[in-house]
PDB file of C-alpha atoms in Angstrom:
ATOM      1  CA  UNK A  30       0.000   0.000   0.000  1.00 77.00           C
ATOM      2  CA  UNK A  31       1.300   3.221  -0.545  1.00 83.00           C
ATOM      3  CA  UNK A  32       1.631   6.035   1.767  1.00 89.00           C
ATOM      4  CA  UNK A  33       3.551   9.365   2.975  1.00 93.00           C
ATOM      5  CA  UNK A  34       4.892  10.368   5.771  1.00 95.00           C
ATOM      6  CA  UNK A  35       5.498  14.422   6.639  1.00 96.00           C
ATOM      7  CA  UNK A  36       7.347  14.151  10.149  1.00 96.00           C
ATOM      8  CA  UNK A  37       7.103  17.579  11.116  1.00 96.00           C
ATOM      9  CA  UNK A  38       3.927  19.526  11.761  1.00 95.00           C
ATOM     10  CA  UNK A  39       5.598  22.515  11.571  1.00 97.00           C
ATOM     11  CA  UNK A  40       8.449  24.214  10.796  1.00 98.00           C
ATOM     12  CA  UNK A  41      10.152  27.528  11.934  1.00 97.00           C
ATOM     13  CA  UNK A  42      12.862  29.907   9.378  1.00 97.00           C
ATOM     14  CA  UNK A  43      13.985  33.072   9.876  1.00 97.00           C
ATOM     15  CA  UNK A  44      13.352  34.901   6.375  1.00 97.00           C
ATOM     16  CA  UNK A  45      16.370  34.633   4.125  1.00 97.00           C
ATOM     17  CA  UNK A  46      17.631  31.373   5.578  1.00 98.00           C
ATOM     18  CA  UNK A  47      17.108  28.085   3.858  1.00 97.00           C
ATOM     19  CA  UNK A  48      14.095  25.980   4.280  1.00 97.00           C
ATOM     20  CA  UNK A  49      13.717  21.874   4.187  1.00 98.00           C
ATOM     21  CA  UNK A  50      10.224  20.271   4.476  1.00 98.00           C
ATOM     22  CA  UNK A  51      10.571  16.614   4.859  1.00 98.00           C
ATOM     23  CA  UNK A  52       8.699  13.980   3.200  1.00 98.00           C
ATOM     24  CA  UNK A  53       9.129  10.437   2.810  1.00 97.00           C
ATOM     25  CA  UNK A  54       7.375   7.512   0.783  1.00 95.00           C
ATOM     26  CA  UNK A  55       6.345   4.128   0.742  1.00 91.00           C
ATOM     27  CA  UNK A  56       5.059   2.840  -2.719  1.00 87.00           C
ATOM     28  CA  UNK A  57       5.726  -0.110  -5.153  1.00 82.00           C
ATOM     29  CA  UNK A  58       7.647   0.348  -8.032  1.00 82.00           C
ATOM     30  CA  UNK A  59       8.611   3.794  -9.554  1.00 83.00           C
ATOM     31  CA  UNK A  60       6.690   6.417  -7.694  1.00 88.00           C
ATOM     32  CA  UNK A  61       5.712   9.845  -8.960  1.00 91.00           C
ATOM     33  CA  UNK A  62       6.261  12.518  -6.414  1.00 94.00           C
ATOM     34  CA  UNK A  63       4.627  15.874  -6.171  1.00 95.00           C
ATOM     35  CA  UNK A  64       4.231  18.885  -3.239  1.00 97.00           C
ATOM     36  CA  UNK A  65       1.612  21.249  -3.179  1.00 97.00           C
ATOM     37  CA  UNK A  66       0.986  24.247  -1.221  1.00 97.00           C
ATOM     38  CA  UNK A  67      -2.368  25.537   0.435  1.00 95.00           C
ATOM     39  CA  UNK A  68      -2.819  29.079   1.778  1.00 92.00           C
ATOM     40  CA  UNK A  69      -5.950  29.718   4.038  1.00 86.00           C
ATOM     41  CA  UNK A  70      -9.269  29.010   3.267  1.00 83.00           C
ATOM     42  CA  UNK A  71      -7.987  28.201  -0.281  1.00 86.00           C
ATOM     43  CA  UNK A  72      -7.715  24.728  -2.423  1.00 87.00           C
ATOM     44  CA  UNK A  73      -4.305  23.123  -3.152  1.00 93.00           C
ATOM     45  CA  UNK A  74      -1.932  24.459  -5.746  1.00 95.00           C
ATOM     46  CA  UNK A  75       0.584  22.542  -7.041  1.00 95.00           C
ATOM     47  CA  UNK A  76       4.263  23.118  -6.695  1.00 96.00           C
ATOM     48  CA  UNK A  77       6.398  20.562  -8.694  1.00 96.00           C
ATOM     49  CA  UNK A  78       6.659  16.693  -9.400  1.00 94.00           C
ATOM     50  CA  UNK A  79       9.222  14.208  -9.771  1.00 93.00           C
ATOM     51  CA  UNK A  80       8.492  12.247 -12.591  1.00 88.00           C
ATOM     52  CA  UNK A  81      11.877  10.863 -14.174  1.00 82.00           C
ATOM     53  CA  UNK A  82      15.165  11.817 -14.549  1.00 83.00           C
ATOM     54  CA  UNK A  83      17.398  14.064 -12.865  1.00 87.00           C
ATOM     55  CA  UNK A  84      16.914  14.045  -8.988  1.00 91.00           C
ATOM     56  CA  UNK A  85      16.617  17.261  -8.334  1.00 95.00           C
ATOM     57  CA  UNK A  86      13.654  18.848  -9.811  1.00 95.00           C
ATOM     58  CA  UNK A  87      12.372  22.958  -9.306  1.00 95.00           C
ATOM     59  CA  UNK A  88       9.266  24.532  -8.907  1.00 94.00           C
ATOM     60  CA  UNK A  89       7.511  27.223  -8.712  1.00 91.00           C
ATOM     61  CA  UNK A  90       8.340  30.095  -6.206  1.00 92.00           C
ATOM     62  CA  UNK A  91      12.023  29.285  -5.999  1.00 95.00           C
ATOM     63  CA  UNK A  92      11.175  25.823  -4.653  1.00 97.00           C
ATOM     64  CA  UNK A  93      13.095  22.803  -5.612  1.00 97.00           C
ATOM     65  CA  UNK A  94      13.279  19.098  -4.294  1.00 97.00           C
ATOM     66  CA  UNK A  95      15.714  16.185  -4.439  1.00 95.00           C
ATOM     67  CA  UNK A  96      14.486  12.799  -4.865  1.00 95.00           C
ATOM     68  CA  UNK A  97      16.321   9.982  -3.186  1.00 95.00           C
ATOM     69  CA  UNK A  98      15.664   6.873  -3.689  1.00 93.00           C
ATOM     70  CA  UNK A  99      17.620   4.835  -1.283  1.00 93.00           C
ATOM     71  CA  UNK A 100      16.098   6.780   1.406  1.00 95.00           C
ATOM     72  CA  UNK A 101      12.900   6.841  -0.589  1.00 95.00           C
ATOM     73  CA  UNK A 102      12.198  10.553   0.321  1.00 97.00           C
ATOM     74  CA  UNK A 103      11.318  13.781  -1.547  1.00 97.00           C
ATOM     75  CA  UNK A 104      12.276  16.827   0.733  1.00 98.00           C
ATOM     76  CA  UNK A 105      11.189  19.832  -0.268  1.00 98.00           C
ATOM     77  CA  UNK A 106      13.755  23.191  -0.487  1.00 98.00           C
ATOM     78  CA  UNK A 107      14.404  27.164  -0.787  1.00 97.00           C
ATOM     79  CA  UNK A 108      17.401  28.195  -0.830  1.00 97.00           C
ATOM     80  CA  UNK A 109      15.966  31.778   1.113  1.00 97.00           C
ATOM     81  CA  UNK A 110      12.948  31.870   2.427  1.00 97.00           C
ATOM     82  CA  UNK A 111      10.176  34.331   2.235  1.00 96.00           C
ATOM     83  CA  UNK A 112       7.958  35.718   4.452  1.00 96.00           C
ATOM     84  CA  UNK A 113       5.160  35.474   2.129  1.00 94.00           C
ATOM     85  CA  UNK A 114       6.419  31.207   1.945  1.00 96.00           C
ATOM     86  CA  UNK A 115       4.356  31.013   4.787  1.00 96.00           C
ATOM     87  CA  UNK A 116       1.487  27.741   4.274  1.00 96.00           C
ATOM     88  CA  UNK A 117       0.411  24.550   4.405  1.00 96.00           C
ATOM     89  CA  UNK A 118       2.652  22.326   2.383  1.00 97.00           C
ATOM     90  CA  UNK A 119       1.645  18.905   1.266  1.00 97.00           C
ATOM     91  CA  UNK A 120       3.574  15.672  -0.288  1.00 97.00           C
ATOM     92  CA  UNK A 121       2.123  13.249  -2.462  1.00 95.00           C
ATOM     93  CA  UNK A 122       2.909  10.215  -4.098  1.00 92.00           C
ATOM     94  CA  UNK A 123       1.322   8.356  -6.916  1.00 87.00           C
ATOM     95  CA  UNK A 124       2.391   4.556  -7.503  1.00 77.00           C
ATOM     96  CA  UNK A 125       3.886   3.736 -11.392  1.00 68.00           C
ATOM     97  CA  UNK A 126       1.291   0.981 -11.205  1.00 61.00           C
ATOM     98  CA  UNK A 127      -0.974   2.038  -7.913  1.00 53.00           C
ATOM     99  CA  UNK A 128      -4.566   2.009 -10.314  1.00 58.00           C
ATOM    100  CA  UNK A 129      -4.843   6.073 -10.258  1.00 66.00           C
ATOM    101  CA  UNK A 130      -4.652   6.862  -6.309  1.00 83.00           C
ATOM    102  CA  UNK A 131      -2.456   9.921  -5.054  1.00 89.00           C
ATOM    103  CA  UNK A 132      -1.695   9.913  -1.666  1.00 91.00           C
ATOM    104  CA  UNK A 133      -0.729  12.843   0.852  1.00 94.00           C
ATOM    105  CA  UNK A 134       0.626  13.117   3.391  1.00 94.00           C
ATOM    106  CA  UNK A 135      -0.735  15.256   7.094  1.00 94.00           C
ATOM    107  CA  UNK A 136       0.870  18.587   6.182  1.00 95.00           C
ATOM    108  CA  UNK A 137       3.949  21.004   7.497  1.00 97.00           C
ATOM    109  CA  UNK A 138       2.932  24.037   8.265  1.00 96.00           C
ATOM    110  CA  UNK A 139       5.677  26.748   7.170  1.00 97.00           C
ATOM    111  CA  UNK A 140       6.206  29.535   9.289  1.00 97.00           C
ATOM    112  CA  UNK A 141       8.757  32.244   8.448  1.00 96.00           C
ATOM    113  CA  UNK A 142       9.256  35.217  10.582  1.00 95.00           C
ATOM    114  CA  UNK A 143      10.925  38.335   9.138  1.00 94.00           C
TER     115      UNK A 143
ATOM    116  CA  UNK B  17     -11.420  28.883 -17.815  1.00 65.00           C
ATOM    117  CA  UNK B  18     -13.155  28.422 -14.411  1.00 79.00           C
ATOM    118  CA  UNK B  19     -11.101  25.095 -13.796  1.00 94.00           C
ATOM    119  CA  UNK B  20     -12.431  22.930 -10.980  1.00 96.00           C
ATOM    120  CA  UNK B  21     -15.525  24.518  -9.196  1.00 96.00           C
ATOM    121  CA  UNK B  22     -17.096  22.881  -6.153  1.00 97.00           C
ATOM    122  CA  UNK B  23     -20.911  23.870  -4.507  1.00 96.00           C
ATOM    123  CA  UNK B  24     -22.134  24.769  -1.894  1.00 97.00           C
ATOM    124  CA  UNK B  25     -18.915  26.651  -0.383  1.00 96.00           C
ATOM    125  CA  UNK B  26     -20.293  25.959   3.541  1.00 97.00           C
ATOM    126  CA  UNK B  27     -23.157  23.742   4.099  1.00 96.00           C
ATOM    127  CA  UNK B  28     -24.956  22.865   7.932  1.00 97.00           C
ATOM    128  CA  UNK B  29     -26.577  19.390   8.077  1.00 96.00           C
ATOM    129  CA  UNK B  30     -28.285  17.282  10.665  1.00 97.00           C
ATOM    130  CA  UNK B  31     -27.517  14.284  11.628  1.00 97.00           C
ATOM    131  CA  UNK B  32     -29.068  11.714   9.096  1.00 97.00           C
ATOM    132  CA  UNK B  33     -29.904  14.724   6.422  1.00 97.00           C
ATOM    133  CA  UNK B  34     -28.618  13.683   2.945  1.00 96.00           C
ATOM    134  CA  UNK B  35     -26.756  15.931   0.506  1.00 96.00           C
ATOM    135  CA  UNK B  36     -24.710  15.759  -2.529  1.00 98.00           C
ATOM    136  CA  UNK B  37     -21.729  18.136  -3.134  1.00 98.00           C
ATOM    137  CA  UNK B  38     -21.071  19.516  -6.514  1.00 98.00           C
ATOM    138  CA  UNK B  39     -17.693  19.208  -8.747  1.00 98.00           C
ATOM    139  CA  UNK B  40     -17.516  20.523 -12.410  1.00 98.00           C
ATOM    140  CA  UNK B  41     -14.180  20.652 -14.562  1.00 97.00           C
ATOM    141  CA  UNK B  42     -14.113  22.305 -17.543  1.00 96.00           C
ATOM    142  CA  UNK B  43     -10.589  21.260 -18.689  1.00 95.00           C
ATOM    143  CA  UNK B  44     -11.827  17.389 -19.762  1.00 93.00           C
ATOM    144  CA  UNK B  45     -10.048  15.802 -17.448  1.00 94.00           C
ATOM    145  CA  UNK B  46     -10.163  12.233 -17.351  1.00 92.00           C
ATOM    146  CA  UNK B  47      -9.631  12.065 -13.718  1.00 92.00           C
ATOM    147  CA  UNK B  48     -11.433  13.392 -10.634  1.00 95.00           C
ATOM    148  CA  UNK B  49     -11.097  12.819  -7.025  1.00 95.00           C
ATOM    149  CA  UNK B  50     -12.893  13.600  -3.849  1.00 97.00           C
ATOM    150  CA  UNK B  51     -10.194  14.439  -0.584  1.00 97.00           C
ATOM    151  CA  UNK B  52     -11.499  15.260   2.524  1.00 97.00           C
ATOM    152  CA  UNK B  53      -9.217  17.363   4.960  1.00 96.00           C
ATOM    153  CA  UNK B  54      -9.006  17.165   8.499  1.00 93.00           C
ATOM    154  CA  UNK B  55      -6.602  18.936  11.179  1.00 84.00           C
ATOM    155  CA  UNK B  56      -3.549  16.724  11.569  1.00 80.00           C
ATOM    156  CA  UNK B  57      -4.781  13.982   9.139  1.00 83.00           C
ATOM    157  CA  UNK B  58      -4.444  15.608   6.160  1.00 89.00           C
ATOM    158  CA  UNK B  59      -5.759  15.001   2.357  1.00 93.00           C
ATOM    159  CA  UNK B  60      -7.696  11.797   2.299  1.00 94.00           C
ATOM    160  CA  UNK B  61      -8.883   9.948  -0.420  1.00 94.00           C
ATOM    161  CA  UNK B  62     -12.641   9.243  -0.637  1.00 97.00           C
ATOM    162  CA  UNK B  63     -13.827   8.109  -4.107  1.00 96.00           C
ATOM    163  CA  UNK B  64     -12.398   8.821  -7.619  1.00 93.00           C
ATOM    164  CA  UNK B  65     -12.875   7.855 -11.207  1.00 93.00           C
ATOM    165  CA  UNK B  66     -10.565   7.823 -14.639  1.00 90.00           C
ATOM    166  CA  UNK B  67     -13.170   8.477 -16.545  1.00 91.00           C
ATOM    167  CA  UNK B  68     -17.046   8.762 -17.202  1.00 93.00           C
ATOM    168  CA  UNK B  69     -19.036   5.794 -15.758  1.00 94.00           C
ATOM    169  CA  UNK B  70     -16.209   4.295 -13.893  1.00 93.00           C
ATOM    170  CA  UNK B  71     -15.468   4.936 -10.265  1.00 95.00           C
ATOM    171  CA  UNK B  72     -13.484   3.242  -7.552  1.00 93.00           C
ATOM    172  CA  UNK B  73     -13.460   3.822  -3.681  1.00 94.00           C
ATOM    173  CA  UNK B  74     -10.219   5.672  -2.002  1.00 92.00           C
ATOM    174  CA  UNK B  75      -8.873   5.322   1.459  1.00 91.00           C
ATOM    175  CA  UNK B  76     -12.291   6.328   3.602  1.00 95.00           C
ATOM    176  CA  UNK B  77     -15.361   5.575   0.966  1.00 97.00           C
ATOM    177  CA  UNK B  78     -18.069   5.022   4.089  1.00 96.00           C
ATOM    178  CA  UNK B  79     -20.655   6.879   3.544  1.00 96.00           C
ATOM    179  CA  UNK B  80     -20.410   8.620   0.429  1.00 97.00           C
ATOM    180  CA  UNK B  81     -21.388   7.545  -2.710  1.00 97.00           C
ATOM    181  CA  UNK B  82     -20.068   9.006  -6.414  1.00 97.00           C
ATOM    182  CA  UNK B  83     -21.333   8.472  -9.880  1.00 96.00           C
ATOM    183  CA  UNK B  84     -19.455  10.170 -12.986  1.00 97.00           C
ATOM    184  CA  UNK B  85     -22.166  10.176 -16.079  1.00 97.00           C
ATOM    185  CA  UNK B  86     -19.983  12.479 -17.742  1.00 96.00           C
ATOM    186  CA  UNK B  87     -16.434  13.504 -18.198  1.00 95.00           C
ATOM    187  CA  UNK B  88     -17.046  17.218 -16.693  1.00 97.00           C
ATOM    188  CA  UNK B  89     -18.935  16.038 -13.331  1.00 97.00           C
ATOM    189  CA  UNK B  90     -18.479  14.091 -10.197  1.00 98.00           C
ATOM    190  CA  UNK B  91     -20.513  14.328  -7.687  1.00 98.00           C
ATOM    191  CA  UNK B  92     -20.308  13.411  -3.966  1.00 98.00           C
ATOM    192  CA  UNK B  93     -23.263  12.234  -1.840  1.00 98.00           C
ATOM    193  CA  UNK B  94     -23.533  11.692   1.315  1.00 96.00           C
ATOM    194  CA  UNK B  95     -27.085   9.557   2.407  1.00 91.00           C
ATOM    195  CA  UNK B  96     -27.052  10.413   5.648  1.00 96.00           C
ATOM    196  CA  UNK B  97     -24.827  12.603   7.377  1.00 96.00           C
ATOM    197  CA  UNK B  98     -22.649  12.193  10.655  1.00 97.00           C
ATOM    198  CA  UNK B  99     -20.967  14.428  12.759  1.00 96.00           C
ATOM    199  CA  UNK B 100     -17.744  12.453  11.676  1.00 96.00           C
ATOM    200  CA  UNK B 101     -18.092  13.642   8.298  1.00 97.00           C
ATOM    201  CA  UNK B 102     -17.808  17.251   9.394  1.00 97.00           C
ATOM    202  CA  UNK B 103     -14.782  18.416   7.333  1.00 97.00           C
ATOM    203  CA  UNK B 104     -13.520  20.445   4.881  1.00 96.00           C
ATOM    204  CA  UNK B 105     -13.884  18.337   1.180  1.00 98.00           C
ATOM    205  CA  UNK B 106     -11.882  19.481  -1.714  1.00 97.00           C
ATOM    206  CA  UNK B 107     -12.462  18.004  -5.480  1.00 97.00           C
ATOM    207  CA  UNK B 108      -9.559  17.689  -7.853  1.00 96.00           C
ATOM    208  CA  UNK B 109      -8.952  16.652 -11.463  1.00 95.00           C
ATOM    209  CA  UNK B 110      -6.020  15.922 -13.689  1.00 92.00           C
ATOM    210  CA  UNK B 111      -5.749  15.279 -17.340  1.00 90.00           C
ATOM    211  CA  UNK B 112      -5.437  11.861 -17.128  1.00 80.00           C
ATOM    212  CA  UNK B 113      -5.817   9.062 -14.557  1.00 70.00           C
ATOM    213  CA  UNK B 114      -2.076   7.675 -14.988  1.00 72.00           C
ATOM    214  CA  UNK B 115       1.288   8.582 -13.932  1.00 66.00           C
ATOM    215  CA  UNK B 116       2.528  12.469 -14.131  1.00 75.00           C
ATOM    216  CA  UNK B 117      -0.076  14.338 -14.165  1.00 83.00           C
ATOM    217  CA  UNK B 118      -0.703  16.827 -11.439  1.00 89.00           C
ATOM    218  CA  UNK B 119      -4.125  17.787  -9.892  1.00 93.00           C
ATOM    219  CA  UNK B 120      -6.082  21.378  -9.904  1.00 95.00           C
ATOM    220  CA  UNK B 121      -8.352  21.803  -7.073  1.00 95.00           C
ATOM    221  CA  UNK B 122     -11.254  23.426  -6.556  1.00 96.00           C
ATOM    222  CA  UNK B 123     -11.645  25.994  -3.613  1.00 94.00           C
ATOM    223  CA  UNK B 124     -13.112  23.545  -1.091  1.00 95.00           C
ATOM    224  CA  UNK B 125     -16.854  23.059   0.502  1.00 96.00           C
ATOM    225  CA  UNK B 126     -17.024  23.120   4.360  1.00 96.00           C
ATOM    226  CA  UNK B 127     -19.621  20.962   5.686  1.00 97.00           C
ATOM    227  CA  UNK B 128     -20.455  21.085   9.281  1.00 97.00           C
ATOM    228  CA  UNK B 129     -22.653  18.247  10.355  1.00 97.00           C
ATOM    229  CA  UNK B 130     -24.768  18.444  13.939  1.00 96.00           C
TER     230      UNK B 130
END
């Protein structure tokens, strides 16, 4: 069965330092990997995917994240962060062969103080 | 291009009331998915179909029922309503139900359930 784990409900920067939110994976096979964001009262909106191909992949926003699949995770990055960074950020993970189900994970919220 | 659109926005049931949630697409999108989101539990998978007239059940399918008779809709019923299924539900779509394709989301419908 596949599933993803976010360990950290939140997570603290001070604006302009770097950011890491954490997310790891369970899945058969090949996964396809993907973070979203959510700001308040508002739907998802999707950040970037790993699909194939080079581990580290970019986003939108200045976000990137590395794909590794010994330690089968998918952390998400900024090299600075911005105040307005602060969210909700989800990880998902779709199975190469899973019948069509995406899985998140619980959320890290993002705080970043100026 | 209105994307994914979800009605009613906030809904209050009773216990044992029945209501269906709406979720249009007007990208034709094979795919569409009902989440519901919970504090600390994240996105979880309800129902969701790869295409008109078939559907399959998610991680937490009790109590709601889907039907997709065509490619833009898919709604979500609920027969009768508990306070367990007071939450926050969120439909999404993607071009197709394989592999690398991201999801849109609509803006969410908050049901509260007495």
């Amino acid at each position: 069965a596949q599933s993803v784990a976010q360990p950290e409900d939140q997570v603290n920067v001070a604006e302009g330092n770097p950011l890491t939110v954490k997310c790891t994976y369970s899945v058969s096979g090949n996964p396809y990997l993907f973070w979203y964001v959510q700001y308040p009262n508002r739907g998802l909106q999707f950040l970037l995917k790993y699909i194939t191909g080079d581990n580290l992949v970019k986003g939108s926003y200045g976000f990137e994240a590395e794909f590794n699949k010994s330690q089968t995770s998918f952390h998400l990055k900024k090299p600075s962060a911005l105040v307005s960074d602060s969210a909700l950020y989800f990880c998902a993970v779709r199975g190469y062969s899973s019948a069509s189900k995406i899985i998140f994970g619980s959320g890290t919220r993002l705080s970043i103080r100026p | 291009n209105a994307g994914v659109t979800q009605t009613p926005k906030f809904q209050v049931l009773k216990t044992g009331q029945s209501m269906t949630l709406q979720c249009a697409q007007d990208m034709n999108h094979e795919y569409m998915s009902w989440y519901r989101q919970d504090p600390g539990m994240g996105l979880r998978l309800i129902h969701y179909s790869v295409g008109a007239g078939i559907t399959d059940q998610g991680e937490v399918p009790n109590g709601y029922n889907v039907s997709r008779s065509t490619t833009e809709d898919f709604p979500l019923r609920l027969l009768s309503a508990a306070p367990s299924q007071t939450s926050v539900y969120f439909c999404a779509s993607s071009l197709t139900g394989t592999g690398e394709g991201e999801l849109f989301f609509g803006e969410g419908s908050r049901l509260t359930v007495l």
